[in-house]
Short mmCIF file of C-alpha atoms in Angstrom, two decimals:
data_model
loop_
_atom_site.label_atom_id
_atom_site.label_comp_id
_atom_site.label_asym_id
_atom_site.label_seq_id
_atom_site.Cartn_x
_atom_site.Cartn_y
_atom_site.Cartn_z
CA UNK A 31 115.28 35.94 196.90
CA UNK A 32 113.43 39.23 196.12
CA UNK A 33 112.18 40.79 192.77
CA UNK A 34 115.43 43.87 193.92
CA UNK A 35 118.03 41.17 193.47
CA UNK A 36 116.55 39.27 190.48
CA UNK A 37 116.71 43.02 188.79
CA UNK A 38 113.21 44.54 188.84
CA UNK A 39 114.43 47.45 188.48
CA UNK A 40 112.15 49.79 186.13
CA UNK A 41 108.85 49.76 187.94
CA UNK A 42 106.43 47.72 190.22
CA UNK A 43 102.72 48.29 188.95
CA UNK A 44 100.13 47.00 191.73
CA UNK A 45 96.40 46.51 191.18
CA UNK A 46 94.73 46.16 194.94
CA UNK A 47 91.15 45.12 195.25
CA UNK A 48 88.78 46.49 197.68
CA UNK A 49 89.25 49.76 200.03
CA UNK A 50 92.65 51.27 200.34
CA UNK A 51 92.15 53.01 204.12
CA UNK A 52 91.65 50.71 206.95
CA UNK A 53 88.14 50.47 207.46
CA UNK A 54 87.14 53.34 210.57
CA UNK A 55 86.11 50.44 212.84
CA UNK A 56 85.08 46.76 213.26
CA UNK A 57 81.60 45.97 213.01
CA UNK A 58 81.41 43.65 215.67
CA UNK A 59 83.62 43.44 219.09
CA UNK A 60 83.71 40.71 221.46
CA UNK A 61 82.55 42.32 224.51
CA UNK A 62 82.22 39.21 226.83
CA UNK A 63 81.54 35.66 226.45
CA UNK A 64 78.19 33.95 226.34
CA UNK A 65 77.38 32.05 229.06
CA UNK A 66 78.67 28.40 228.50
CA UNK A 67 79.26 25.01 230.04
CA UNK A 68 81.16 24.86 233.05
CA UNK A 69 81.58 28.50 233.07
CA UNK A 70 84.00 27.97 230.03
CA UNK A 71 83.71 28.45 226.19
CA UNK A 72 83.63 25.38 224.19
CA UNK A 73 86.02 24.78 221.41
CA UNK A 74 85.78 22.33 219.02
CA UNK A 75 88.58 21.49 216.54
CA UNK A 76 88.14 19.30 213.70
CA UNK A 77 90.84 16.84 213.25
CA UNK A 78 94.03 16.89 215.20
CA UNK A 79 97.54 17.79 214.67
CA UNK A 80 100.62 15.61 216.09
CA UNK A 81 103.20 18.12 215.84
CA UNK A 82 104.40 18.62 219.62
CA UNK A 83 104.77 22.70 219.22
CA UNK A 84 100.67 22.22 217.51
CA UNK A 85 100.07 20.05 221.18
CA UNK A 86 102.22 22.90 223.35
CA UNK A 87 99.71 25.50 221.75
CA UNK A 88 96.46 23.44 222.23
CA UNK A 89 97.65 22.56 225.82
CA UNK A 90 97.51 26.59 226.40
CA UNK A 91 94.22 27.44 224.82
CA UNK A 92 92.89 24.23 227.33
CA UNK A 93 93.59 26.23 230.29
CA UNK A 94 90.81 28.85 229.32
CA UNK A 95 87.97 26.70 226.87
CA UNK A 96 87.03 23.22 226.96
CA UNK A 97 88.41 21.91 223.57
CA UNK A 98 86.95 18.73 221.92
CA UNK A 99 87.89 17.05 218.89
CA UNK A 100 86.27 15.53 216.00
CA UNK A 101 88.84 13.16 213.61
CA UNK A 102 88.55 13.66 209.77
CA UNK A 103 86.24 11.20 208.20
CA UNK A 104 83.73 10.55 205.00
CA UNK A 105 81.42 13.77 204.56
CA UNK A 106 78.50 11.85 205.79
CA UNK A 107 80.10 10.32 208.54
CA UNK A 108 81.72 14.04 209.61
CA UNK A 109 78.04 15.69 209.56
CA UNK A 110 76.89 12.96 211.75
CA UNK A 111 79.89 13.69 214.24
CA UNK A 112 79.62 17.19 214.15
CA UNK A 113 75.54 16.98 214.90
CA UNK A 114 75.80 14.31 217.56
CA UNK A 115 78.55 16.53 219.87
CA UNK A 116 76.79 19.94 219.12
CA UNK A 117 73.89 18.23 220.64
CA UNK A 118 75.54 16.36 223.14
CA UNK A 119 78.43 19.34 224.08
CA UNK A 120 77.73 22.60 222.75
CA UNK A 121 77.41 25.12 222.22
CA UNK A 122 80.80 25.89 220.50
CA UNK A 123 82.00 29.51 220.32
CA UNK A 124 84.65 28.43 217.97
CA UNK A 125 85.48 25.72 215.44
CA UNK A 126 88.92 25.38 213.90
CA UNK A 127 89.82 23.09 211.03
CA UNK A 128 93.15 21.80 211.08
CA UNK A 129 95.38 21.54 207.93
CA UNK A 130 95.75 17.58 206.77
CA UNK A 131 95.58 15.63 204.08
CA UNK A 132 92.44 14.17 205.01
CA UNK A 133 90.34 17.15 204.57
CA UNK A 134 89.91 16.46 201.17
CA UNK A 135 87.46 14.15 202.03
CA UNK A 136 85.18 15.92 203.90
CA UNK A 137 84.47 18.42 201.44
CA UNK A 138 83.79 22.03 201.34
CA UNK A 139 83.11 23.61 204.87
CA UNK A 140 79.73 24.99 203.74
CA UNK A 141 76.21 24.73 205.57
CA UNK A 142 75.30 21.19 205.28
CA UNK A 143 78.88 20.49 207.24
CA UNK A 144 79.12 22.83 209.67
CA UNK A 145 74.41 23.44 210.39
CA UNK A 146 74.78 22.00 213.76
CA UNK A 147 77.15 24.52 215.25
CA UNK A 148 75.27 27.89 214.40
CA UNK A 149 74.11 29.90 215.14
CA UNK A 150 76.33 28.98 218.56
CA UNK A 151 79.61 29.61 217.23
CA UNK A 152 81.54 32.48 216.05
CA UNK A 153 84.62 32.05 215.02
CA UNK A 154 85.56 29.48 212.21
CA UNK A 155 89.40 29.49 211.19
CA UNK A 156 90.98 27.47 208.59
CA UNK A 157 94.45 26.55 207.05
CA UNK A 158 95.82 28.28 204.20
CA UNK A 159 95.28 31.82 203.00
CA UNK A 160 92.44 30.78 200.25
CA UNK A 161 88.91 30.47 201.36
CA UNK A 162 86.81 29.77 198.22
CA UNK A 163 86.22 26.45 199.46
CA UNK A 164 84.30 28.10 202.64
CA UNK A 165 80.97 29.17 202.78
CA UNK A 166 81.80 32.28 203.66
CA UNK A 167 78.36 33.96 203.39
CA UNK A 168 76.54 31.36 205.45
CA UNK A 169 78.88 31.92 208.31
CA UNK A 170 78.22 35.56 207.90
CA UNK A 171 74.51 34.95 208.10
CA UNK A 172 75.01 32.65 211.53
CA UNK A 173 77.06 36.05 212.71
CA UNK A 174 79.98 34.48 212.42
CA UNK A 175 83.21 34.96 211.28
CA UNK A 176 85.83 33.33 209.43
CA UNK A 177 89.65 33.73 209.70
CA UNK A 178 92.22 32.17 207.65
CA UNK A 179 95.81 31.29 208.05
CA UNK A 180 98.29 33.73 206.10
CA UNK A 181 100.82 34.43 207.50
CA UNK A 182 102.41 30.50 207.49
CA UNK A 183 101.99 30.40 203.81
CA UNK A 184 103.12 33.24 202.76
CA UNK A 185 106.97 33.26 202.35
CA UNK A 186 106.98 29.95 200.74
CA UNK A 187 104.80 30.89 198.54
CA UNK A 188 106.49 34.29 198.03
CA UNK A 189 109.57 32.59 197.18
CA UNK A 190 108.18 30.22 194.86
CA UNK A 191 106.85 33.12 192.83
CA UNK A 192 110.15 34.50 192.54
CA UNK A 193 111.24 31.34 191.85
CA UNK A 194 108.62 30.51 189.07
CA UNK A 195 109.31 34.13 187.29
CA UNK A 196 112.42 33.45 187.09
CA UNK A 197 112.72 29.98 185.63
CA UNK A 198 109.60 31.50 182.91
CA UNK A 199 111.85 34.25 182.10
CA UNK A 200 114.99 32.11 181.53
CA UNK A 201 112.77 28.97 179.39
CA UNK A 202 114.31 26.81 182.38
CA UNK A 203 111.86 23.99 182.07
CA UNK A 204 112.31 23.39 178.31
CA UNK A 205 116.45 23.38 179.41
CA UNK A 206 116.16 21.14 181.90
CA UNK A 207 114.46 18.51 179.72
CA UNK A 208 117.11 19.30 176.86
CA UNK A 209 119.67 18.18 179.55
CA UNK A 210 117.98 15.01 180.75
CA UNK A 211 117.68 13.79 177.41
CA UNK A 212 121.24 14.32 177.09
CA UNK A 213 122.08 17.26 174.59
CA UNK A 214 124.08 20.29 175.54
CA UNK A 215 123.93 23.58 174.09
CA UNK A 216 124.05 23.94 170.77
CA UNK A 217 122.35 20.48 169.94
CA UNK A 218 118.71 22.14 169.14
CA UNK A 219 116.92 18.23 169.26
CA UNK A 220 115.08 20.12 172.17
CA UNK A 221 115.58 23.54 171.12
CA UNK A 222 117.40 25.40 173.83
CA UNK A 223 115.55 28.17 175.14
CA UNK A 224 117.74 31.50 175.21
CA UNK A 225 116.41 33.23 178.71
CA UNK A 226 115.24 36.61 178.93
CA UNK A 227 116.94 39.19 181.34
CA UNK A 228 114.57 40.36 184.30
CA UNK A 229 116.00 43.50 184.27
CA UNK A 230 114.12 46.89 183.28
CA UNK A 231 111.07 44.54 183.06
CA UNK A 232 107.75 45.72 184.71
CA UNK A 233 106.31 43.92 187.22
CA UNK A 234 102.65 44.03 187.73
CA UNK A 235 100.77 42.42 191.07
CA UNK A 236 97.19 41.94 190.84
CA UNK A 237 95.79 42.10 194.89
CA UNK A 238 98.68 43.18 197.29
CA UNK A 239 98.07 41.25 200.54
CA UNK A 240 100.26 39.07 202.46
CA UNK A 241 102.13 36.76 199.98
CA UNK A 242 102.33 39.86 197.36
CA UNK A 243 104.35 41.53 199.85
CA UNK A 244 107.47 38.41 200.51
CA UNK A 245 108.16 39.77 196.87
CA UNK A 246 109.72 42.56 198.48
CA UNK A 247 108.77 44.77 195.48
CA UNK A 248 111.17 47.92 194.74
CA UNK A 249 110.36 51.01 195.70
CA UNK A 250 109.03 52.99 192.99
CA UNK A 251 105.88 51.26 192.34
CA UNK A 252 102.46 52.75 191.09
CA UNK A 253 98.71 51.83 191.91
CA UNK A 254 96.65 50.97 189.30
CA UNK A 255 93.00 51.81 189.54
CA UNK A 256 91.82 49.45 186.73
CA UNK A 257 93.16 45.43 185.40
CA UNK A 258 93.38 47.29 181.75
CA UNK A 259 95.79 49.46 182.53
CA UNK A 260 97.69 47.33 184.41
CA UNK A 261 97.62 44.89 182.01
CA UNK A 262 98.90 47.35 179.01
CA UNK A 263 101.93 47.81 180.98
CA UNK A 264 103.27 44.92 182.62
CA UNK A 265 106.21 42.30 181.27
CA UNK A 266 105.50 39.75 184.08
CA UNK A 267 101.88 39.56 185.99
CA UNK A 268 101.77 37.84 188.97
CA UNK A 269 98.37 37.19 190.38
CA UNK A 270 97.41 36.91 194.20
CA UNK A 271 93.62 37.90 194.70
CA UNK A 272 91.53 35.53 196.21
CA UNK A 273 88.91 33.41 194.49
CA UNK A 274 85.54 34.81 194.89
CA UNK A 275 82.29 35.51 192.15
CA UNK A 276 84.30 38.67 191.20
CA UNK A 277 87.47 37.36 190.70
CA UNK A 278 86.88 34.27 188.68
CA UNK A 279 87.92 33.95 185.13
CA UNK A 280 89.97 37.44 185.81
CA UNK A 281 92.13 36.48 183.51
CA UNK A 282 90.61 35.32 180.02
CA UNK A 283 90.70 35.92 176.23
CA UNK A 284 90.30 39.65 176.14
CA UNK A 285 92.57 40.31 179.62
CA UNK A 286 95.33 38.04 177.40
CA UNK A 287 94.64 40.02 174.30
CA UNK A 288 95.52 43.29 176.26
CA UNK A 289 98.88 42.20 177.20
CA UNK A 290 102.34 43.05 176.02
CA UNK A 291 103.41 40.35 173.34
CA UNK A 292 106.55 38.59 175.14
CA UNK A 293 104.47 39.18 178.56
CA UNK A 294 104.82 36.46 181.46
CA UNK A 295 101.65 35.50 183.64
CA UNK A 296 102.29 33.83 187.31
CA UNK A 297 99.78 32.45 189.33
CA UNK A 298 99.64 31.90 193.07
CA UNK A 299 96.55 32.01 193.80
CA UNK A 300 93.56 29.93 192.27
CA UNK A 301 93.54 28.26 189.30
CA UNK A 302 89.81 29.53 188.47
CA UNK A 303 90.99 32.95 188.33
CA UNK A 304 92.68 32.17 185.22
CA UNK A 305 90.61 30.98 182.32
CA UNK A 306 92.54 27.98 181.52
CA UNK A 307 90.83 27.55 178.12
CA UNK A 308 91.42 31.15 177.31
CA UNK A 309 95.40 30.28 178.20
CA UNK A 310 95.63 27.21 176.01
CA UNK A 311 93.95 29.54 173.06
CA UNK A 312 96.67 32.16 173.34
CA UNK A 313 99.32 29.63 174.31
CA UNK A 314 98.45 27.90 170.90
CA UNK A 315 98.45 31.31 169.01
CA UNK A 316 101.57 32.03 170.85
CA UNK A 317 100.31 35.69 171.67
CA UNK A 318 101.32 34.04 175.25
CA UNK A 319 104.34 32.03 174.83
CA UNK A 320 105.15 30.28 178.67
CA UNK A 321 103.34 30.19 181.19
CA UNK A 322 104.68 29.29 185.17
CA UNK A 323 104.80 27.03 187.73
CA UNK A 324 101.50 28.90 189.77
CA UNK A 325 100.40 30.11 186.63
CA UNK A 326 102.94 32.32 184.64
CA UNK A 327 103.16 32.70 180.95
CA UNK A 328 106.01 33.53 178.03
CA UNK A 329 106.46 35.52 175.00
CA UNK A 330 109.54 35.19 173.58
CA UNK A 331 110.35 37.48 170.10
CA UNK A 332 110.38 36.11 166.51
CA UNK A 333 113.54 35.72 167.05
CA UNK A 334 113.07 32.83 169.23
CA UNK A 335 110.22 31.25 167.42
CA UNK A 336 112.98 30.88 164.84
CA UNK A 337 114.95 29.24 166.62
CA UNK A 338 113.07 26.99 169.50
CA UNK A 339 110.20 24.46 169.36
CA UNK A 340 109.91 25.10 173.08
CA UNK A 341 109.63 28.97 173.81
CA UNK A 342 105.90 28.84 174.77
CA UNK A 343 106.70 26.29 177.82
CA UNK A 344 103.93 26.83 180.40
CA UNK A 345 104.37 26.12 184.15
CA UNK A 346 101.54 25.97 186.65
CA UNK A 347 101.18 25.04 190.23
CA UNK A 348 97.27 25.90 190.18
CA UNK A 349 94.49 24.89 187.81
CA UNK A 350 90.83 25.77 187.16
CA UNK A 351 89.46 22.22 187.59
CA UNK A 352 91.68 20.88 189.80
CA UNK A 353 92.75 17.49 190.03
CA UNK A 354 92.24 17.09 186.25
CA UNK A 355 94.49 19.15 184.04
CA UNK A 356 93.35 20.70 180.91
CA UNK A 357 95.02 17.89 178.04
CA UNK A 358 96.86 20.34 176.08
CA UNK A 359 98.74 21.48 179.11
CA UNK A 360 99.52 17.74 180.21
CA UNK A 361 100.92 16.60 176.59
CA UNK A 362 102.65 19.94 175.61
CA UNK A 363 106.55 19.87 176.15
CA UNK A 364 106.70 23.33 176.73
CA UNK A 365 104.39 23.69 180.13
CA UNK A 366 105.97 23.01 183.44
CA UNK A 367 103.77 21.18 186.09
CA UNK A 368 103.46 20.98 189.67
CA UNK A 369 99.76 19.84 191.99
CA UNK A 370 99.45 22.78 193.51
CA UNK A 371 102.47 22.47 196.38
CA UNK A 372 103.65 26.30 196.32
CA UNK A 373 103.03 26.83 199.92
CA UNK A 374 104.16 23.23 200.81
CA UNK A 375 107.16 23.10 202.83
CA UNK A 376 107.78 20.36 206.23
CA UNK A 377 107.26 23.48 207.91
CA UNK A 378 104.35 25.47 206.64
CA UNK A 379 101.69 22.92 208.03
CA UNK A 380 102.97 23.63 211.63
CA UNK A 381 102.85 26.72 211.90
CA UNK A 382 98.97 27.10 209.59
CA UNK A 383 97.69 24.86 212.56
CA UNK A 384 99.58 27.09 215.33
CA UNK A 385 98.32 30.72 213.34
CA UNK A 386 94.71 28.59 213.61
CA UNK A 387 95.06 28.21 217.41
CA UNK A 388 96.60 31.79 217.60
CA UNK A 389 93.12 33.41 216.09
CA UNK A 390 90.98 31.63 218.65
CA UNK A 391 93.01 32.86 221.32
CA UNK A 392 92.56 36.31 220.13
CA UNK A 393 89.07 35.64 220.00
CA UNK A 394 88.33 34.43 223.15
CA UNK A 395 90.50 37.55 224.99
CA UNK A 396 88.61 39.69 223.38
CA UNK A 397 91.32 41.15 221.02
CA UNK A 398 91.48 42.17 217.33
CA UNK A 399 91.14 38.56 215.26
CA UNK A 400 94.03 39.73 212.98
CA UNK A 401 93.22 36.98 210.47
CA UNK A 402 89.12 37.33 210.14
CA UNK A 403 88.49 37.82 206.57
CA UNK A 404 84.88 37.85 206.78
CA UNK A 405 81.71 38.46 209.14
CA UNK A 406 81.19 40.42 212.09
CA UNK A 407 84.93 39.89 212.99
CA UNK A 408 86.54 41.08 209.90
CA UNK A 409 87.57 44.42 208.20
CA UNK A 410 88.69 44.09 204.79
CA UNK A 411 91.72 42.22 204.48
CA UNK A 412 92.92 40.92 201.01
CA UNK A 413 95.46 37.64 201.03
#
């Protein structure tokens, strides 16, 4: 599904952040490797994957570093892992952090997880597209660089954006529970939600990297130097920055203010980009009437508010404090939820772990790290 077919036809409005020319060179190349262990670089992954194309992958990059492996555990018991085989086997070159559940528990991959390896290693490369959970500027410090995992995530998560503006645009969530309680149109218990029509609606992207882009966006789109004038414009905003110090609470009271009454906000990106308190204030004013899956809200007309308890029906996939859910989005009929899965298909975790493997093999060649989003490694990239 693209934005073309669903009938985006009037414009395509795009505010990128950072540089728009590819930067003149990288600071940093790879000439050689340090001297190492054995003659060979030393990899270390943390946890393991069991997929047998993940194994195929790791059983290459074996033939050229030692690789050694740490399983997820407890925070404290993970530091104490990490410290006792940097001592006991490093220096590692490069650390990769496979996608699992059980990362959770370890916690964010800051300075008090990861001390041990730097200033050693150089490459650290992690599953997903987001890094706000990275301590980026540490690794920076150690002269290292970090590269994330895009490219896996970003068609699911393309297509759930599509899917997301849609169902906002058409009130699909407030439908669906009409139908499961049993009333069919014309019985307004539930208040039917009459859609609105994507077409000649203006579609506004906020950051234009690699899961902006599986919306196949028309043709005739325009750049927009500034959010206000972005936001003046656009029906639907869908957001896809990453979550850093500049980009959090992007979106807040006076950002909402700006927009079109009967605008549409998606997120698929963070949830702290968003001010979710600022939502729930113009959800409840009904300035913003429905907000989706990843984070997109509704206006409908008066028209509407006439006739439907349920035409400010939220739906979000990400959320600023994340497990918990802000109360008035948990108890109000009109906001569709889902934990933050937009990017979680049976096949997505594959290939993160392979694109992980794929940037340390760059690395250790001596080739561009496609992926490396910040340090030494990295020319601006946005996700």
């Amino acid at each position: 599904m693209n934005h073309r077919n669903a009938g985006f036809g009037q414009q395509l409005m795009i505010l990128d952040f950072g540089c728009t020319e590819p930067a003149l060179a990288r600071v940093f190349k790879l000439a050689q490797l340090p001297p190492m262990h054995n003659s060979r670089p030393r990899v270390l992954c943390l946890g393991w994957p069991t997929e047998p194309a993940v194994l195929s992958d790791l059983k290459e990059l074996a033939e050229i570093a030692h690789v050694d492996s740490i399983p997820y555990q407890p925070r404290a018991d993970m530091i104490r892992a990490i410290e006792r085989h940097a001592e006991e086997n490093g220096p590692y070159i490069a650390t990769m952090l496979f996608f699992s559940p059980e990362l959770g528990m370890v916690g964010p991959c800051d300075a008090e997880l990861l001390k041990a390896l730097g200033p050693g290693c150089k490459l650290y490369t992690g599953p997903g597209a987001g890094y706000d959970k990275v301590d980026t500027a540490w690794m920076s410090r150690m002269g290292a660089s970090y590269a994330n995992s895009p490219s896996a995530v970003a068609e699911p998560t393309g297509h759930a954006t599509c899917m997301l503006i849609l169902m906002a645009l058409r009130g699909m969530s407030a439908n669906e529970m009409s139908a499961r309680a049993g009333n069919w149109l014309g019985k307004r218990k539930f208040g039917q939600v009459l859609g609105e029509d994507s077409r000649g609606k203006v579609l506004g992207l906020v950051g234009m990297g690699s899961i902006a882009k599986v919306t196949d966006a028309p043709a005739n789109y325009i750049y927009h130097s500034t959010l206000e004038s972005l936001l003046a414009v656009t029906d639907v905003l869908s957001l896809h920055c990453p979550l850093t110090a500049e980009t959090r609470h992007l979106i807040g009271d006076a950002e909402l203010t700006i927009m079109k009454k009967g605008s549409f906000v998606v997120n698929t990106s963070r949830g702290a980009v968003v001010n979710e308190a600022a939502l729930v204030r113009a959800l409840k004013s009904r300035h913003i009437a429905r907000a989706g899956e990843l984070y997109y809200p509704i206006l409908h007309t008066e028209e509407s508010r006439k006739n439907s308890d349920f035409e400010d029906s939220p739906a979000l996939d990400v959320f600023e404090h994340e497990p918990q859910i802000h109360p008035f989005l948990l108890k109000c009929p009109r906001v569709t939820l889902s934990p933050h899965c937009a990017a979680m298909t049976r096949s997505a975790p594959i290939g993160m772990d392979r694109e992980i493997i794929e940037n340390v093999r760059q690395f250790l060649y001596g080739e561009d790290v496609r992926n490396a989003v910040t340090g030494p490694l990295s020319m601006f990239q946005d996700v």
